[in-house]
mmCIF file with all atom_site columns, C-alpha atoms in Angstrom:
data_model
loop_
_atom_site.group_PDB
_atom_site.id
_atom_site.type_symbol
_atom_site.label_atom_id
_atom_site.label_alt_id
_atom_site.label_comp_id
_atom_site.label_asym_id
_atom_site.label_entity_id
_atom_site.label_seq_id
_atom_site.pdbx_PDB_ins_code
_atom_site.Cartn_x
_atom_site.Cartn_y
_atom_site.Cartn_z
_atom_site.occupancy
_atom_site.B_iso_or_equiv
_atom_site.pdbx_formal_charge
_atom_site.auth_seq_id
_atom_site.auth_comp_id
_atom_site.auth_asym_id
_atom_site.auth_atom_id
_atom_site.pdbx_PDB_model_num
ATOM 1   C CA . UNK A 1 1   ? 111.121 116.480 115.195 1.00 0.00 ? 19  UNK A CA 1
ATOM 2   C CA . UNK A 1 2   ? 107.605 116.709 115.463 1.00 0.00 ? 20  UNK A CA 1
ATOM 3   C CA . UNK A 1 3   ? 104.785 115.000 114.028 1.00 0.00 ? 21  UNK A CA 1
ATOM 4   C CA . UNK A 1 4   ? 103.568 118.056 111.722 1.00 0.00 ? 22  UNK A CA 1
ATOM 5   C CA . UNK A 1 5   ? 107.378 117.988 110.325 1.00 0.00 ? 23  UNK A CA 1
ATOM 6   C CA . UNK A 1 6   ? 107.373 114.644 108.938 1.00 0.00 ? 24  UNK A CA 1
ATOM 7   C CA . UNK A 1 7   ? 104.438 115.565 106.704 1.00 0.00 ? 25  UNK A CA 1
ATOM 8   C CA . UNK A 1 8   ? 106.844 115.853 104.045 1.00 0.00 ? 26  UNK A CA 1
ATOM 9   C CA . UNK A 1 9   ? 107.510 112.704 104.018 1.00 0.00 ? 27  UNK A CA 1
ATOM 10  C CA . UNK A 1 10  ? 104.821 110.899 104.898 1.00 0.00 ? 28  UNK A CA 1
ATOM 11  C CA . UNK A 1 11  ? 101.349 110.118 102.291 1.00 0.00 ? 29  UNK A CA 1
ATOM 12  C CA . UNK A 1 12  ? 97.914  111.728 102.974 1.00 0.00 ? 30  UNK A CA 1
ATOM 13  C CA . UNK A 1 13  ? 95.796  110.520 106.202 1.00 0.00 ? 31  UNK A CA 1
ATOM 14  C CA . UNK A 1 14  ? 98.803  109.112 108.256 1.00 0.00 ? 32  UNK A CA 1
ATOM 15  C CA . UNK A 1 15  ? 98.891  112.046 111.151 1.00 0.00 ? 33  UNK A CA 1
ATOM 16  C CA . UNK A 1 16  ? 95.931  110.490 112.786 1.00 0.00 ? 34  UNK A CA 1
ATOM 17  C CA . UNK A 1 17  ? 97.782  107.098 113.574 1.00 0.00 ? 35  UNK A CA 1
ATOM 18  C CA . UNK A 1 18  ? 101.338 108.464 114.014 1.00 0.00 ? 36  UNK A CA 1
ATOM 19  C CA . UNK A 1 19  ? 99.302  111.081 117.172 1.00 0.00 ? 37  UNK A CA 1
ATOM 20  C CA . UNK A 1 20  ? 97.888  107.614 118.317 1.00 0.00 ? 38  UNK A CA 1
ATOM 21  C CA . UNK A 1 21  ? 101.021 105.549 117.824 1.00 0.00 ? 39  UNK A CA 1
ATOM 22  C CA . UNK A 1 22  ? 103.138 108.186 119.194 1.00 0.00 ? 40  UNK A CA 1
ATOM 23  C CA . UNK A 1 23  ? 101.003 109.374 122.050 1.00 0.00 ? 41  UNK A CA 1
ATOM 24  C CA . UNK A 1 24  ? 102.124 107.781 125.093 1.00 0.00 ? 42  UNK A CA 1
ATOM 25  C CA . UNK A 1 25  ? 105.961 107.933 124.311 1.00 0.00 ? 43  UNK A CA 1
ATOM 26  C CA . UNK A 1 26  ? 109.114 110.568 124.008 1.00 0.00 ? 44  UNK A CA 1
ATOM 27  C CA . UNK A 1 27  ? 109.800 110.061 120.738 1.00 0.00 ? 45  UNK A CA 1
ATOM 28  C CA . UNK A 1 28  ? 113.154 111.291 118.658 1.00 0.00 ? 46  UNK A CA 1
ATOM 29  C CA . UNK A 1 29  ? 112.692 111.330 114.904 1.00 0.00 ? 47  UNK A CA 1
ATOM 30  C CA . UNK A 1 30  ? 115.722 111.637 112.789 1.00 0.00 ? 48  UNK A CA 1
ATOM 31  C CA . UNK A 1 31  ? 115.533 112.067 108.968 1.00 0.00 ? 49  UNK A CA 1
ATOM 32  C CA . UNK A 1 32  ? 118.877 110.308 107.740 1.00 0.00 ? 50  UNK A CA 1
ATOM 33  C CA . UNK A 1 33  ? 120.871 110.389 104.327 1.00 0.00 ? 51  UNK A CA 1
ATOM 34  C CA . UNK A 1 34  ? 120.437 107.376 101.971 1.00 0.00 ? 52  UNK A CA 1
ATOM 35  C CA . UNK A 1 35  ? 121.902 104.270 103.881 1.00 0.00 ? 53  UNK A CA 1
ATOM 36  C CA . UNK A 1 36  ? 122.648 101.261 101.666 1.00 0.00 ? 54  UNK A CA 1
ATOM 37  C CA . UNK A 1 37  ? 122.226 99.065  104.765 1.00 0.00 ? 55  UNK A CA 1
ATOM 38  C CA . UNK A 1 38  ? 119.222 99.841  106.314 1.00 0.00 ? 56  UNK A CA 1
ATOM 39  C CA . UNK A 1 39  ? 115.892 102.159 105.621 1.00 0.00 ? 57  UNK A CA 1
ATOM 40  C CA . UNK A 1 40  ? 115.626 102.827 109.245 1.00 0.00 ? 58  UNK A CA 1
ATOM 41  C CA . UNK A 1 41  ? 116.473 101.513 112.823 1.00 0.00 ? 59  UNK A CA 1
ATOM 42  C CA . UNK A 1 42  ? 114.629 101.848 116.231 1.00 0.00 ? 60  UNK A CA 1
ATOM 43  C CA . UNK A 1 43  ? 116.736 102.160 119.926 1.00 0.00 ? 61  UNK A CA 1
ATOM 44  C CA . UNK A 1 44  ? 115.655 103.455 123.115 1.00 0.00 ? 62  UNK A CA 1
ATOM 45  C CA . UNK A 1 45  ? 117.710 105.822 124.865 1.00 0.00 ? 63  UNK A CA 1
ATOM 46  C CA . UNK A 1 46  ? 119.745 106.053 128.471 1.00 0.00 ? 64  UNK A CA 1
ATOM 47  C CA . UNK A 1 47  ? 117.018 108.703 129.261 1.00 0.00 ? 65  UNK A CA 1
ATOM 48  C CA . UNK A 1 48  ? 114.254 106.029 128.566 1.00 0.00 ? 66  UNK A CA 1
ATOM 49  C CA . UNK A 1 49  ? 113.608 108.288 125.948 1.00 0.00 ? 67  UNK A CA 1
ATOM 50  C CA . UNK A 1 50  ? 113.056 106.704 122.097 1.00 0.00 ? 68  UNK A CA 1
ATOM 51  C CA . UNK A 1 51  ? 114.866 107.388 119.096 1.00 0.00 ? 69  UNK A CA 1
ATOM 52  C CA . UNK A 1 52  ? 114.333 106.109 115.610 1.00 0.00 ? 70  UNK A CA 1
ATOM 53  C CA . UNK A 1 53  ? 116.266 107.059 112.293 1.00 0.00 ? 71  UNK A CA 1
ATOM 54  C CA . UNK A 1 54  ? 114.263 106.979 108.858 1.00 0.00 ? 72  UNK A CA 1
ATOM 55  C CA . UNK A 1 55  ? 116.347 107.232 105.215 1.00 0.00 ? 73  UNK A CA 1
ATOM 56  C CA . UNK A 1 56  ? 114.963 110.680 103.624 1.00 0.00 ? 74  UNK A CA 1
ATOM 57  C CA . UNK A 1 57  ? 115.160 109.235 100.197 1.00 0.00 ? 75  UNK A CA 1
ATOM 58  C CA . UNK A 1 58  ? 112.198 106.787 100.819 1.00 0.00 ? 76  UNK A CA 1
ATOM 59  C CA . UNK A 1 59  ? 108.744 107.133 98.626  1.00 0.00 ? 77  UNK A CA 1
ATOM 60  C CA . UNK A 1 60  ? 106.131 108.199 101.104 1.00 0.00 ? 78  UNK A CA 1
ATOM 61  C CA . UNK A 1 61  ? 103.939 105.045 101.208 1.00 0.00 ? 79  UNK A CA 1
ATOM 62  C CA . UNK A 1 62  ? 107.609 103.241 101.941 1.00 0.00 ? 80  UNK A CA 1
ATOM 63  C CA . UNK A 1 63  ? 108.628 106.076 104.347 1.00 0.00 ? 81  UNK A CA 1
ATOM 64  C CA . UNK A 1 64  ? 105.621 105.078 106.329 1.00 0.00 ? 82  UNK A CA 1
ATOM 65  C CA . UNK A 1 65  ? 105.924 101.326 105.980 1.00 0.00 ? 83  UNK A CA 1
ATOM 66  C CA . UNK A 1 66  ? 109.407 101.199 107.426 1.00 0.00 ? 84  UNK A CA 1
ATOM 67  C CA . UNK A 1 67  ? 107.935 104.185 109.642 1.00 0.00 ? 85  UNK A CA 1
ATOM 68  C CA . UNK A 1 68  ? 105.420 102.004 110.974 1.00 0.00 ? 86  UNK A CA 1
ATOM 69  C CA . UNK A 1 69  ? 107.994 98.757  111.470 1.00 0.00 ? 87  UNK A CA 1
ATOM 70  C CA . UNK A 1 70  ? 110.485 101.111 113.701 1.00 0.00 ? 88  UNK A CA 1
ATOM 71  C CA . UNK A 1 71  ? 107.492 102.010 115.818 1.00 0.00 ? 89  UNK A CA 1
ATOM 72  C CA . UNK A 1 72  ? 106.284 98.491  116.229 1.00 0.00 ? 90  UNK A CA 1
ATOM 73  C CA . UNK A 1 73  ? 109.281 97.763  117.558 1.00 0.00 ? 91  UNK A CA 1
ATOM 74  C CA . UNK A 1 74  ? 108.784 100.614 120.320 1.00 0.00 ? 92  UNK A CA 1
ATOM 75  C CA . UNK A 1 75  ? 105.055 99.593  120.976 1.00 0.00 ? 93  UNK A CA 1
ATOM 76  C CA . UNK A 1 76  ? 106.036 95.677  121.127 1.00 0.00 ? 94  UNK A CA 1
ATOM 77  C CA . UNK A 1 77  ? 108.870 96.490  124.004 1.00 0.00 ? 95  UNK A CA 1
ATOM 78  C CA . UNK A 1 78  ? 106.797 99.046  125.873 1.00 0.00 ? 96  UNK A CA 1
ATOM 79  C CA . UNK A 1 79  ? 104.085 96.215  125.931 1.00 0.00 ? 97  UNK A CA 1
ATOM 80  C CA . UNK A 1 80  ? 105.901 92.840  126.823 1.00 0.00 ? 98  UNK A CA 1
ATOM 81  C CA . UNK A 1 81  ? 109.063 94.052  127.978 1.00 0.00 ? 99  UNK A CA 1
ATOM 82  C CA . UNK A 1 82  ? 112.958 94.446  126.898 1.00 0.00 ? 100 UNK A CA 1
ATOM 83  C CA . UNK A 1 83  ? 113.474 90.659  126.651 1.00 0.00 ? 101 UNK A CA 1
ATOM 84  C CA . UNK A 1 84  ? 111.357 89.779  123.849 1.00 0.00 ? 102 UNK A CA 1
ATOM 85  C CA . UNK A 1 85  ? 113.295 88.897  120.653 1.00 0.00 ? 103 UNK A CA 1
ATOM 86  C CA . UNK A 1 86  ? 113.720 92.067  118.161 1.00 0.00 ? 104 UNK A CA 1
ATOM 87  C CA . UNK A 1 87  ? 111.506 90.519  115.439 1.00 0.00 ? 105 UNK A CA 1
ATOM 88  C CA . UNK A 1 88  ? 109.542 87.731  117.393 1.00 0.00 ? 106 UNK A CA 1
ATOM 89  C CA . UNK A 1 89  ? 106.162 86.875  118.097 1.00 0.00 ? 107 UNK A CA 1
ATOM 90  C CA . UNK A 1 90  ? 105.155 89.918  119.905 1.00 0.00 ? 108 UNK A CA 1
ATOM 91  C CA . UNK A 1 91  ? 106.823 92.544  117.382 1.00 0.00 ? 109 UNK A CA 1
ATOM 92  C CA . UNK A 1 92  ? 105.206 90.546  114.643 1.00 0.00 ? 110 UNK A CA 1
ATOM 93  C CA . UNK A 1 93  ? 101.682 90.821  116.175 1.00 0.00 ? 111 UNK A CA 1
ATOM 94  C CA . UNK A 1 94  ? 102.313 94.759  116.947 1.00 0.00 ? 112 UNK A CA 1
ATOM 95  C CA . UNK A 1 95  ? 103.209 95.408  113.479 1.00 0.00 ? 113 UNK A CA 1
ATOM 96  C CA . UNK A 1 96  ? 100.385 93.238  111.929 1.00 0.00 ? 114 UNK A CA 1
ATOM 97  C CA . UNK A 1 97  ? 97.837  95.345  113.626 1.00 0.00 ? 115 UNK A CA 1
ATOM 98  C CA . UNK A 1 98  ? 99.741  98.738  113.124 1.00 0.00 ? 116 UNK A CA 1
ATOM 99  C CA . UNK A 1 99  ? 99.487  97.835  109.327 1.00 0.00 ? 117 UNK A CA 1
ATOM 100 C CA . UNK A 1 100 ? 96.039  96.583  109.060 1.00 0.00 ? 118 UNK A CA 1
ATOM 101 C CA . UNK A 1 101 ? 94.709  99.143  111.274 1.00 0.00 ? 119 UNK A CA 1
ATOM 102 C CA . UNK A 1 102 ? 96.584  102.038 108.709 1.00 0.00 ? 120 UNK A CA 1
ATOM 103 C CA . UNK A 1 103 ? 95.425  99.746  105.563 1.00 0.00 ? 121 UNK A CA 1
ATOM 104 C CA . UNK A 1 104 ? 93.633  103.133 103.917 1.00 0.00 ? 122 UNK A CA 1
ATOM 105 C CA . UNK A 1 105 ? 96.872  105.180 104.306 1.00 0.00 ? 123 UNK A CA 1
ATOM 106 C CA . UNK A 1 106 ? 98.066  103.155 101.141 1.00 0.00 ? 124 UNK A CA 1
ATOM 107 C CA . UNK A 1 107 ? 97.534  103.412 97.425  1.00 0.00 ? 125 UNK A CA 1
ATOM 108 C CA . UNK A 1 108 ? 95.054  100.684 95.987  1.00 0.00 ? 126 UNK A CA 1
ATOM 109 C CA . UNK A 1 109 ? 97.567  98.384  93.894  1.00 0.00 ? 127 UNK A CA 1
ATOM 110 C CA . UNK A 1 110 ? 99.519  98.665  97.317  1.00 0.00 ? 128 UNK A CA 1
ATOM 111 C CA . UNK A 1 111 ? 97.013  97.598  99.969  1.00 0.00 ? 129 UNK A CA 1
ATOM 112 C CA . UNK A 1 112 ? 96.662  93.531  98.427  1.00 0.00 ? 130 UNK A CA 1
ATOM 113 C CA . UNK A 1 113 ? 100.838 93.525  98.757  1.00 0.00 ? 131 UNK A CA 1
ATOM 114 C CA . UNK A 1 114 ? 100.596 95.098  102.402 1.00 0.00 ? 132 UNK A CA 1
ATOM 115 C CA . UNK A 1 115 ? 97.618  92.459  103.341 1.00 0.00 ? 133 UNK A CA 1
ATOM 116 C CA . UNK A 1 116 ? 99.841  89.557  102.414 1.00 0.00 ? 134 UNK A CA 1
ATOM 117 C CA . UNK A 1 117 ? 102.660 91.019  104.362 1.00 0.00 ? 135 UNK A CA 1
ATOM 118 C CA . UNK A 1 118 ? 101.204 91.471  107.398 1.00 0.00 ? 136 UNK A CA 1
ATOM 119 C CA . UNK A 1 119 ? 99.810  87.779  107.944 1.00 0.00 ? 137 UNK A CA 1
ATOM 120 C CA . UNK A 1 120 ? 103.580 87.242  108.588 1.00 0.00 ? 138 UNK A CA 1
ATOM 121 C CA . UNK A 1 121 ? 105.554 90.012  109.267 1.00 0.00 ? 139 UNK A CA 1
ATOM 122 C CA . UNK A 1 122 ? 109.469 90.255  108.293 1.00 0.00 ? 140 UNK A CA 1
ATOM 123 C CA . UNK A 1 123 ? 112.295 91.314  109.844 1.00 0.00 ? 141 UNK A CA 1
ATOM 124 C CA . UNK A 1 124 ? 113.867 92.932  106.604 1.00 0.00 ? 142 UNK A CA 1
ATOM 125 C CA . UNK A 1 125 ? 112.099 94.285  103.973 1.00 0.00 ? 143 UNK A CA 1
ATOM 126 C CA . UNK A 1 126 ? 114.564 92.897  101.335 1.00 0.00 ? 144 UNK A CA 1
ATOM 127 C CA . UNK A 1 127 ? 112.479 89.509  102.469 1.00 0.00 ? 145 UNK A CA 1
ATOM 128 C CA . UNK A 1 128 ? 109.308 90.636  100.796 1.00 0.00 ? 146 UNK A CA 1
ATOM 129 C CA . UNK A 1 129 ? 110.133 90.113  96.748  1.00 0.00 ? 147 UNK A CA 1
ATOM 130 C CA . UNK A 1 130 ? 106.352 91.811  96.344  1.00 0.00 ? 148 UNK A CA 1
ATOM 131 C CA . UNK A 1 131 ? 107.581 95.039  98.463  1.00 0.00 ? 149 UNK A CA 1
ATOM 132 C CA . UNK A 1 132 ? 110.570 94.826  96.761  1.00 0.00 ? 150 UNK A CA 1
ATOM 133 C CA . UNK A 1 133 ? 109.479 95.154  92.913  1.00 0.00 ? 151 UNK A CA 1
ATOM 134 C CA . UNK A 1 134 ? 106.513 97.177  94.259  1.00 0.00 ? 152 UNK A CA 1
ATOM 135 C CA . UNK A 1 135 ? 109.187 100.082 95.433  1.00 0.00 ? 153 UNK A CA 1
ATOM 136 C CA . UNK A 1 136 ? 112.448 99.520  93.302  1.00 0.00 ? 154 UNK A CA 1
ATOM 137 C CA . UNK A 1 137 ? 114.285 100.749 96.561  1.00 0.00 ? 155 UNK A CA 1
ATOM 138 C CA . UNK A 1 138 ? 117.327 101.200 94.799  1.00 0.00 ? 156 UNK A CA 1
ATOM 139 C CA . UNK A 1 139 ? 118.328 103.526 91.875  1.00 0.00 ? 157 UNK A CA 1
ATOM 140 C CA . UNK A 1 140 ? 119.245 101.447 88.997  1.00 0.00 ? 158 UNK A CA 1
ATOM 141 C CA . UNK A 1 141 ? 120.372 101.893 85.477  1.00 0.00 ? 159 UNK A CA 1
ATOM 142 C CA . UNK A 1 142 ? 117.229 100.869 83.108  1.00 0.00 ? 160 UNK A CA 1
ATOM 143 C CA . UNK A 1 143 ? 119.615 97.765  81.846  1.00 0.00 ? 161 UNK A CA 1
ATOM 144 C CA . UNK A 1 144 ? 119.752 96.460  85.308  1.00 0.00 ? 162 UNK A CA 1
ATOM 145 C CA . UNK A 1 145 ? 117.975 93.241  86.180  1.00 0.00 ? 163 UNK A CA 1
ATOM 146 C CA . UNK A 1 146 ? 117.076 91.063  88.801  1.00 0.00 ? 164 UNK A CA 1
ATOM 147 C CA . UNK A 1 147 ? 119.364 88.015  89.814  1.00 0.00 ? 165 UNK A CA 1
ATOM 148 C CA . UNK A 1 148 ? 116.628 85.756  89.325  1.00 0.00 ? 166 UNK A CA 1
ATOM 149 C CA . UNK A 1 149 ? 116.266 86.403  85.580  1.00 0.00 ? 167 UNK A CA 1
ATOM 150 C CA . UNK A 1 150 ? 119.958 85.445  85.421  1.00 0.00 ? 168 UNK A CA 1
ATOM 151 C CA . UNK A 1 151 ? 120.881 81.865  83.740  1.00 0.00 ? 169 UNK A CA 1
ATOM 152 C CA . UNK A 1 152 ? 123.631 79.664  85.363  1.00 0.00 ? 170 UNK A CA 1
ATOM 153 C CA . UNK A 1 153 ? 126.761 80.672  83.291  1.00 0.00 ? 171 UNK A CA 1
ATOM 154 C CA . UNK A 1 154 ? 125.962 84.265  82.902  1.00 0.00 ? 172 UNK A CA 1
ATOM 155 C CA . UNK A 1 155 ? 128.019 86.729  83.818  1.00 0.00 ? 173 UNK A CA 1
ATOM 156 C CA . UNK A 1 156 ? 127.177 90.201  85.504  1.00 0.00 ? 174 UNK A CA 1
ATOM 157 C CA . UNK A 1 157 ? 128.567 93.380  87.396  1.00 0.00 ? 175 UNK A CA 1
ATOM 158 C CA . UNK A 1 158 ? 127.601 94.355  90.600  1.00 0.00 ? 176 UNK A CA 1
ATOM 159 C CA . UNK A 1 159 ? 129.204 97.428  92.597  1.00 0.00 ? 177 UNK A CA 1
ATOM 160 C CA . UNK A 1 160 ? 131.965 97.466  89.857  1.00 0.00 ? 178 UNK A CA 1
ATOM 161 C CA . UNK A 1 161 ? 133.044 93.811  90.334  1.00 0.00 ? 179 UNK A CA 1
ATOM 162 C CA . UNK A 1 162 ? 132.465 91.005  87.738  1.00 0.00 ? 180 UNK A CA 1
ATOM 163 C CA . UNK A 1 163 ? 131.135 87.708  88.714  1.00 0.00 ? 181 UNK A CA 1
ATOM 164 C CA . UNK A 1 164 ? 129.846 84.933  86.887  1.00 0.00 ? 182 UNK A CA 1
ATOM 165 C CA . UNK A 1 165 ? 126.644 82.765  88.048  1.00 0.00 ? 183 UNK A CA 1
ATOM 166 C CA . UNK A 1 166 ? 127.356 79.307  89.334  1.00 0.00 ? 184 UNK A CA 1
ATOM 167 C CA . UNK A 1 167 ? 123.966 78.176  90.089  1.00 0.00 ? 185 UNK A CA 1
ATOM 168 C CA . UNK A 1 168 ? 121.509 78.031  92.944  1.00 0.00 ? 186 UNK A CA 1
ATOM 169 C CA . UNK A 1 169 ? 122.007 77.431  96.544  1.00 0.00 ? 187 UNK A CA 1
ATOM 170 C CA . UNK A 1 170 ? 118.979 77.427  98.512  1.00 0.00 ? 188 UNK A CA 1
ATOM 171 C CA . UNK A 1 171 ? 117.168 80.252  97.999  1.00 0.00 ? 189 UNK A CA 1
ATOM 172 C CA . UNK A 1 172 ? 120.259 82.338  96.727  1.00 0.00 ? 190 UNK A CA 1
ATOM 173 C CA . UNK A 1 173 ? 122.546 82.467  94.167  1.00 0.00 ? 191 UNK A CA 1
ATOM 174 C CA . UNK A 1 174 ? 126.351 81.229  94.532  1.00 0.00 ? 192 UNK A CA 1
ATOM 175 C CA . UNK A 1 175 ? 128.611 83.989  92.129  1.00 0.00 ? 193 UNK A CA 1
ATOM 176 C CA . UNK A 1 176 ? 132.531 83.978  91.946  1.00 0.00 ? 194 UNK A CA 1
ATOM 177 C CA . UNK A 1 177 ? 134.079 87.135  91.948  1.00 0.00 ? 195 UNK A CA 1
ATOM 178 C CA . UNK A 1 178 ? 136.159 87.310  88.780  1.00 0.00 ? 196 UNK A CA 1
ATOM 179 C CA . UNK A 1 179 ? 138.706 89.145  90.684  1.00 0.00 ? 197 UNK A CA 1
ATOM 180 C CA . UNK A 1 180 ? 139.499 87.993  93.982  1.00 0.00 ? 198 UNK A CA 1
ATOM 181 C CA . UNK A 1 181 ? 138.015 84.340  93.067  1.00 0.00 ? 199 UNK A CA 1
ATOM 182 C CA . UNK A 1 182 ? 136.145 84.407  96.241  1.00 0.00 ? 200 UNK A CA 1
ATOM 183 C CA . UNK A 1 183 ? 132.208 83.135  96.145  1.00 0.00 ? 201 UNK A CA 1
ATOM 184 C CA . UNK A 1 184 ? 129.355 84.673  97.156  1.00 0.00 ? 202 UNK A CA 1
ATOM 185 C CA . UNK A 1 185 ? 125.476 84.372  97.634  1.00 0.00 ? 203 UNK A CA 1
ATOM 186 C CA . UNK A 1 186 ? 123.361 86.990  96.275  1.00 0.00 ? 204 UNK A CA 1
ATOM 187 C CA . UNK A 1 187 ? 119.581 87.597  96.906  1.00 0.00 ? 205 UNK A CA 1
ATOM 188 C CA . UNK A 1 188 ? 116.849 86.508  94.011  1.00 0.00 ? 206 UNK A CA 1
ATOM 189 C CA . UNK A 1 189 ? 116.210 90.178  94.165  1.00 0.00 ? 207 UNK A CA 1
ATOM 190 C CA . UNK A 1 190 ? 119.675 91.502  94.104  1.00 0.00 ? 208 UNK A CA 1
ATOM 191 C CA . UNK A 1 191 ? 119.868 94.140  91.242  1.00 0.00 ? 209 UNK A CA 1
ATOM 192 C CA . UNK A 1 192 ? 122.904 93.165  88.622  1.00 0.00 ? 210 UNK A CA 1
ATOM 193 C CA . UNK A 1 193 ? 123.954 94.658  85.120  1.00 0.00 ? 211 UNK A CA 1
ATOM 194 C CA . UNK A 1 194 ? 123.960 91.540  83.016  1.00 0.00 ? 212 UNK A CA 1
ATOM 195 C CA . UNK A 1 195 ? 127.340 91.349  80.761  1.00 0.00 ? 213 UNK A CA 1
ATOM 196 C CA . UNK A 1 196 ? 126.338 89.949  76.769  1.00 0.00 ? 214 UNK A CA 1
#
């Protein structure tokens, strides 16, 4: 796919950095269906080649974003080598400047959320509550909430299963599953319908 193609997907301004970004490397771009588990992925190929997958469904300023993060990942192990961790030091620096170098490509309520992000990169996207609420990745029934506005005791459906709240662990929140009895953690932002 080439870099004109992805227009489509992509805000205003961004061809400029994705011709700089991509200009020293073979590059695959694939334009995926929604995937529940991931908003895109980066490999290189046996032909030294490099391939990286994008959901279609993204917003544009997202489809960029995770755009941007795959690519890092290319630049970072082109750089300093195959044996650097995934989402270390190195990746973290590459997609730092990748994102304050392309700060203009985003709207304006956007670029303070994408500052703060990039003085420490993460790994997964679902880390960043601000990204999160910013893009409401997901598409959710208005009376959905998040699992942080949920009260010890409550009790909620998610994915057609009932659980009820036990209380806080960490960072997460520990829910039985009414059905099989088994407990679980879900994320603060983990989207829920809350049961009255």
């Amino acid at each position: 796919m080439s870099i004109q193609s992805l227009e489509t997907y992509l805000p205003k301004n961004t061809l400029d950095h994705l011709r700089n970004w991509f200009s020293d490397y073979s590059i695959h771009i694939k334009i995926t269906k929604n995937r529940n588990s991931k908003l895109g992925d980066y490999r290189k190929l046996r032909d030294l080649s490099h391939e990286i997958t994008i959901n279609s469904t993204l917003q544009p300023q997202l489809f960029f974003f995770v755009l941007t993060h795959e690519l890092a990942h290319l630049i970072a192990f082109e750089k300093f080598g195959r044996r650097i961790s995934p989402h270390g030091k190195e990746w973290k620096h590459t997609f730092r400047q990748m994102l304050l170098e392309s700060i203009e490509v985003y709207e304006e309520d956007l670029k303070p959320i994408i500052l703060k992000f990039s003085r420490s990169p993460k790994a997964n996207f679902m880390a960043s509550p601000d990204l999160v609420k910013y893009f409401h990745i997901e598409n959710h029934a208005d009376d959905d909430v998040f699992m942080e506005k949920l009260n010890a005791g409550d009790y909620f459906v998610y994915r057609n299963e009932k659980y009820l709240l036990e209380g806080l662990i960490k960072k997460n929140y520990l829910c039985l599953n009414l059905a099989s009895g088994r407990k679980y953690a879900f994320k603060p932002l983990a989207r829920v319908k809350k049961l009255s």
